[in-house]
Structures are given as structure tokens and as C-alpha cells.
Coordinates of N, CA, C and O in Angstrom, one line a residue:
R156 N 142.1 181.6 101.2 CA 142.1 181.8 102.4 C 142.8 182.3 103.3 O 143.3 183.5 103.6
T157 N 144.0 181.5 102.9 CA 145.1 181.9 103.9 C 146.1 183.4 103.6 O 146.7 183.9 104.4
L158 N 146.2 183.8 102.3 CA 146.7 185.1 102.0 C 145.5 186.1 102.5 O 146.0 187.1 102.9
V159 N 144.2 185.6 102.4 CA 143.3 186.6 102.9 C 143.6 186.8 104.3 O 143.4 188.4 104.7
A160 N 143.8 186.0 105.0 CA 144.0 186.0 106.7 C 145.5 186.8 107.0 O 145.4 187.5 107.8
F161 N 146.3 186.2 105.8 CA 147.8 187.2 106.0 C 147.6 188.7 105.7 O 148.1 189.7 106.6
A162 N 146.5 189.7 104.9 CA 146.4 190.6 104.8 C 145.4 191.1 105.7 O 145.2 192.7 105.5
G163 N 145.2 190.3 106.9 CA 144.1 190.9 107.8 C 143.1 191.3 107.3 O 142.2 192.3 107.3
L164 N 142.6 190.6 105.8 CA 141.2 191.3 105.4 C 140.3 189.5 106.1 O 139.0 190.3 105.4
S165 N 140.4 188.6 106.4 CA 139.6 188.0 106.4 C 137.9 188.4 107.4 O 136.9 188.0 107.3
A166 N 137.8 189.5 107.9 CA 136.5 190.2 108.4 C 135.9 190.6 107.8 O 134.8 191.1 107.4
Y167 N 136.3 190.9 106.5 CA 135.7 191.8 104.9 C 135.7 190.9 103.9 O 134.8 191.2 103.2
I168 N 136.5 189.7 103.7 CA 136.6 188.9 102.6 C 136.1 187.5 102.9 O 136.8 186.6 103.8
E169 N 135.0 186.9 102.1 CA 134.5 185.3 102.1 C 135.3 184.7 101.3 O 134.7 185.3 99.7
V170 N 135.9 183.9 101.3 CA 136.4 183.1 99.8 C 135.4 181.7 99.9 O 135.4 181.0 100.8
W171 N 135.0 181.6 98.8 CA 133.7 180.4 98.4 C 134.3 179.3 97.5 O 134.9 180.5 96.2
T172 N 134.9 178.1 97.6 CA 135.1 177.4 96.1 C 134.1 176.4 96.1 O 133.4 175.9 97.0
G173 N 134.0 175.5 95.1 CA 133.2 174.6 94.6 C 132.8 175.1 93.3 O 133.4 176.2 92.1
H174 N 131.9 174.2 92.6 CA 131.3 174.1 91.3 C 130.4 175.2 91.2 O 130.1 175.6 92.1
S175 N 130.2 176.4 90.0 CA 129.2 177.3 90.1 C 128.1 177.3 90.4 O 127.0 177.7 90.5
R176 N 127.9 176.0 89.8 CA 126.6 175.6 89.5 C 126.0 175.2 90.7 O 124.3 175.4 91.0
D177 N 126.6 174.6 91.7 CA 126.4 174.1 92.8 C 126.2 175.6 94.0 O 125.6 175.5 94.8
L178 N 127.1 176.2 93.8 CA 127.6 177.6 94.9 C 126.4 178.7 94.3 O 126.0 179.4 95.6
F179 N 125.6 179.0 92.8 CA 125.6 180.0 92.6 C 123.9 180.1 93.7 O 124.1 181.2 94.1
P180 N 123.1 179.0 93.2 CA 121.8 178.8 94.2 C 122.2 179.3 95.8 O 121.3 179.7 96.5
I181 N 123.3 178.7 96.5 CA 123.3 178.9 98.0 C 123.9 180.9 97.9 O 123.6 180.7 99.2
L182 N 124.6 181.1 97.2 CA 124.9 182.6 97.7 C 123.4 183.3 97.3 O 123.7 184.3 98.3
A183 N 122.8 183.2 96.5 CA 121.7 183.3 96.1 C 120.9 183.3 97.7 O 120.2 184.9 97.5
D184 N 121.1 182.6 97.9 CA 119.8 182.1 99.4 C 120.3 182.9 100.5 O 119.9 183.6 101.5
R185 N 122.2 183.5 100.4 CA 122.6 183.8 101.7 C 122.7 185.0 101.7 O 122.6 185.5 103.2
F186 N 122.8 185.5 100.4 CA 123.5 186.7 100.3 C 122.2 188.1 99.9 O 121.2 187.7 99.1
E187 N 121.9 189.1 100.3 CA 121.1 190.2 99.3 C 121.6 190.0 97.9 O 122.7 189.9 97.8
R188 N 120.5 190.9 97.7 CA 120.9 191.3 95.8 C 122.0 192.5 95.9 O 121.9 193.1 96.7
H189 N 122.6 191.9 94.5 CA 123.8 193.1 94.4 C 124.8 193.2 95.6 O 125.6 194.4 96.1
A190 N 124.9 192.2 96.3 CA 125.8 191.6 96.8 C 127.1 191.9 97.0 O 128.6 192.0 97.7
F191 N 127.6 191.6 95.8 CA 129.3 191.2 95.2 C 129.8 192.3 94.9 O 129.7 192.9 93.7
D192 N 131.1 192.8 95.5 CA 131.7 193.7 94.6 C 133.0 192.7 93.7 O 133.5 193.7 93.2
F193 N 133.2 192.1 94.2 CA 134.1 191.4 93.3 C 134.0 189.9 93.5 O 133.5 188.8 94.1
V194 N 134.5 189.7 91.8 CA 134.2 188.0 91.6 C 135.3 187.1 90.7 O 135.8 187.9 89.7
F195 N 136.0 186.2 91.6 CA 137.1 185.9 90.6 C 136.9 184.4 89.7 O 136.2 184.0 90.6
M196 N 136.7 184.4 88.9 CA 136.2 183.1 87.9 C 137.6 182.8 87.4 O 138.5 182.9 86.8
D197 N 137.9 181.0 88.0 CA 139.1 180.4 87.1 C 138.2 178.8 87.3 O 138.6 178.1 88.2
Q198 N 138.3 178.7 85.9 CA 137.6 177.3 85.6 C 138.0 177.2 83.8 O 138.3 178.2 83.3
R199 N 137.0 176.6 83.2 CA 137.5 176.6 81.7 C 136.2 177.8 81.8 O 135.3 178.3 81.7
G200 N 137.2 178.5 80.2 CA 136.6 179.7 79.9 C 135.4 179.5 78.9 O 134.4 180.4 79.3
S201 N 135.2 177.9 78.6 CA 133.4 177.9 78.4 C 132.1 178.1 78.9 O 131.3 178.1 78.7
R202 N 133.0 178.0 80.5 CA 132.1 178.3 81.4 C 131.7 179.8 81.7 O 130.7 180.1 82.5
Y203 N 132.4 180.9 81.7 CA 132.5 181.9 82.0 C 131.6 182.4 81.9 O 130.6 183.5 82.3
E204 N 130.2 182.4 80.3 CA 129.5 183.5 79.6 C 128.3 183.0 80.5 O 127.5 183.4 81.1
E205 N 128.3 181.6 80.8 CA 127.2 181.1 81.6 C 127.2 181.7 82.9 O 126.1 182.4 83.7
D206 N 128.2 181.7 83.8 CA 128.4 182.2 84.9 C 128.1 183.4 84.9 O 127.3 183.8 86.1
L207 N 128.4 184.5 84.1 CA 128.3 185.5 84.0 C 126.6 185.7 83.5 O 126.0 186.4 84.9
A208 N 126.1 185.4 83.0 CA 124.9 185.4 82.8 C 123.8 184.9 84.1 O 123.0 185.3 85.0
T209 N 124.3 183.5 85.0 CA 123.5 183.5 86.2 C 123.6 184.6 87.4 O 122.9 185.0 87.9
L210 N 124.8 184.8 87.6 CA 125.1 185.7 88.6 C 124.3 187.2 88.2 O 124.0 187.7 89.2
E211 N 124.0 187.6 87.0 CA 123.2 188.9 86.6 C 121.8 188.3 86.7 O 121.4 189.1 87.4
R212 N 121.6 187.4 86.6 CA 120.0 186.8 86.9 C 119.6 186.3 88.3 O 118.8 186.9 88.3
L213 N 120.6 186.2 88.9 CA 120.2 185.6 90.4 C 120.4 187.6 90.6 O 120.7 187.5 92.3
E214 N 121.1 188.4 90.2 CA 120.9 189.6 90.8 C 121.6 189.8 91.8 O 121.9 190.8 92.7
L215 N 123.2 189.2 91.4 CA 124.3 188.6 92.6 C 125.6 190.4 92.7 O 125.6 190.4 93.8
L216 N 125.6 190.6 91.2 CA 126.5 191.6 91.1 C 126.1 193.2 91.5 O 125.2 193.2 91.0
N217 N 127.1 193.8 92.0 CA 126.4 195.4 92.5 C 127.2 196.1 90.9 O 127.9 195.5 90.4
A218 N 126.5 197.0 90.8 CA 126.3 197.9 89.7 C 128.0 198.7 89.7 O 128.5 198.1 88.5
E219 N 129.1 198.4 90.8 CA 130.3 198.7 90.1 C 131.1 197.5 90.6 O 132.5 197.3 90.7
A220 N 130.5 196.1 90.4 CA 131.4 194.9 90.7 C 132.6 194.7 89.9 O 132.6 195.2 88.6
V221 N 133.6 194.2 90.3 CA 135.2 193.9 89.4 C 134.7 192.1 89.4 O 134.9 191.6 90.0
I222 N 134.9 191.9 88.0 CA 135.1 190.7 87.7 C 136.6 190.5 87.0 O 137.0 191.0 86.2
V223 N 137.0 189.7 87.8 CA 138.4 189.3 86.8 C 137.9 187.4 86.5 O 137.4 186.7 87.2
A224 N 138.8 187.3 85.5 CA 138.5 185.7 84.6 C 139.8 185.6 84.5 O 140.2 186.3 83.7
D225 N 140.4 184.3 85.0 CA 141.5 183.7 84.5 C 141.9 183.0 83.2 O 140.8 182.5 82.6
N226 N 142.8 183.3 82.3 CA 143.1 182.3 81.1 C 141.9 182.9 80.0 O 141.4 181.6 79.3
V227 N 141.3 184.0 79.8 CA 140.4 184.2 79.3 C 141.2 184.5 77.4 O 140.6 184.1 76.3
L228 N 142.7 184.5 77.3 CA 143.3 184.3 76.0 C 143.6 182.9 76.0 O 143.5 183.1 74.4
K229 N 144.2 182.5 76.8 CA 144.4 181.1 76.4 C 144.4 179.9 77.5 O 144.7 180.4 78.5
P230 N 143.5 179.2 77.5 CA 142.9 178.7 76.4 C 142.0 179.9 75.3 O 141.6 179.5 74.5
G231 N 141.2 180.3 76.6 CA 140.7 181.1 75.8 C 139.0 181.0 75.9 O 138.6 179.9 76.7
A232 N 138.1 182.1 75.9 CA 137.2 182.3 76.4 C 136.3 183.1 75.5 O 136.0 184.7 75.8
P233 N 136.3 183.0 74.0 CA 135.6 184.0 73.1 C 134.4 184.6 73.3 O 134.1 185.7 72.9
R234 N 133.5 184.0 73.5 CA 132.4 184.1 73.8 C 131.9 185.2 74.8 O 131.2 186.0 75.1
F235 N 132.4 184.9 76.0 CA 132.8 185.6 77.1 C 133.0 187.1 77.1 O 132.6 187.9 77.5
L236 N 134.2 187.0 76.2 CA 135.2 188.3 75.7 C 134.1 188.8 74.9 O 134.4 190.2 74.8
W237 N 133.4 188.3 73.7 CA 132.8 189.3 72.8 C 131.8 189.8 73.9 O 131.4 191.0 73.6
R238 N 131.4 189.0 74.9 CA 130.2 189.9 75.2 C 130.4 191.1 75.9 O 129.8 191.8 76.3
L239 N 131.8 190.7 76.8 CA 132.0 192.1 77.8 C 132.4 192.8 76.9 O 132.5 194.7 77.4
C240 N 133.2 192.7 76.1 CA 133.8 193.6 75.0 C 132.6 194.5 74.0 O 132.6 195.5 73.5
K241 N 131.5 194.1 73.9 CA 130.7 194.8 73.0 C 129.1 194.7 73.7 O 128.5 196.0 72.7
S242 N 129.4 194.8 74.8 CA 128.4 194.8 75.7 C 128.3 196.7 76.3 O 129.6 196.9 76.8
S243 N 127.9 197.5 76.5 CA 127.6 199.0 77.0 C 127.6 198.9 78.5 O 128.0 199.6 79.2
D244 N 127.1 197.4 79.0 CA 126.9 197.3 80.7 C 128.3 197.2 81.3 O 128.2 197.1 82.4
F245 N 129.2 196.9 80.6 CA 130.8 196.8 81.2 C 131.8 197.5 80.6 O 132.2 197.8 79.5
E246 N 132.6 198.0 81.6 CA 133.8 198.4 81.4 C 134.7 197.1 81.1 O 135.5 196.9 81.9
T247 N 135.3 197.0 80.3 CA 136.3 196.1 80.1 C 137.7 196.2 79.5 O 138.0 196.9 79.1
E248 N 138.8 195.6 80.2 CA 140.3 195.9 79.9 C 140.9 194.3 79.7 O 140.3 193.5 81.1
V249 N 141.2 194.1 79.3 CA 142.2 192.9 78.9 C 143.0 193.0 79.1 O 144.0 193.8 78.1
V250 N 143.8 192.0 80.0 CA 145.6 192.3 80.2 C 146.3 190.6 80.4 O 146.0 189.9 81.1
R251 N 147.5 190.6 79.4 CA 147.9 189.8 79.5 C 149.2 189.6 79.9 O 149.9 190.2 80.6
V252 N 149.1 188.3 81.1 CA 149.9 188.5 81.9 C 150.8 187.1 82.0 O 150.1 186.0 81.6
N253 N 152.1 186.9 82.2 CA 152.7 185.6 81.9 C 152.2 184.5 82.9 O 152.2 185.3 84.3
E254 N 152.5 183.5 82.5 CA 151.8 182.4 83.6 C 153.2 182.1 84.3 O 154.4 182.4 84.0
F255 N 153.2 181.6 85.7 CA 154.4 181.8 86.5 C 155.2 180.6 85.6 O 154.3 179.3 85.7
A256 N 156.1 180.7 85.9 CA 157.2 179.2 85.6 C 156.9 179.2 84.2 O 157.2 177.4 83.8
M257 N 156.3 179.8 83.2 CA 156.0 179.0 81.9 C 156.9 179.8 80.7 O 157.4 181.4 81.1
P258 N 158.0 179.2 80.0 CA 158.2 180.2 78.8 C 157.4 181.2 78.4 O 156.1 181.1 77.8
V259 N 157.9 182.7 78.1 CA 157.6 183.2 77.5 C 156.9 183.2 75.7 O 157.7 182.9 75.0

């Protein structure tokens, strides 16, 4: 939230934190269908595939939504990556980024 405020984007961006299982039903009630332009996932990679399926089932993602998921390569999220890379529903780009203060 601090970075969003510092960038002067607080009027345009809402940051929601919490467990996805708890938040998704609340978000579906609060927002219209296809309301999400951007989703950042940062939890266990084994949850990403289920979370993506839930976002789609609740119709929260718009057609041009950008989804960024951290740590899909290490420790890894193979089922999530398989789904994104093999589906024609998504344009997928996997980018390896070195972790801050971690050896290369």
C-alpha cells in the first residue's frame, strides 16, 4: 500500500491481503464480473492453479488481465505453469528473476 500511495495511484489501485480462500468470495460479492485487470500471486505455488480456476469460475478476470505469480520456477508451481503454457486462453511469459540478497 505504501508503494501504491508513493506512486500516487491510491485512487486507482486497491491492495487486498489475506488468504485467497477467504478473499475470493468477498471480492466476487464486492466487484462486478471481469473487474480485475491485474492479479499478483505470492504464496505456495501449489495453490496457484486452484486460485486461477477460482478467479475464472467467479468471472473476476477481464479478458486482458495480467497475472503475475512469484516463485513459479523455484520452489515451483508445475501444474500452474503447465496450464498456462499449454492453454490457448493465455499468453504466457516466464521470466527468471534473481531473488534479492540471494546468491546467483
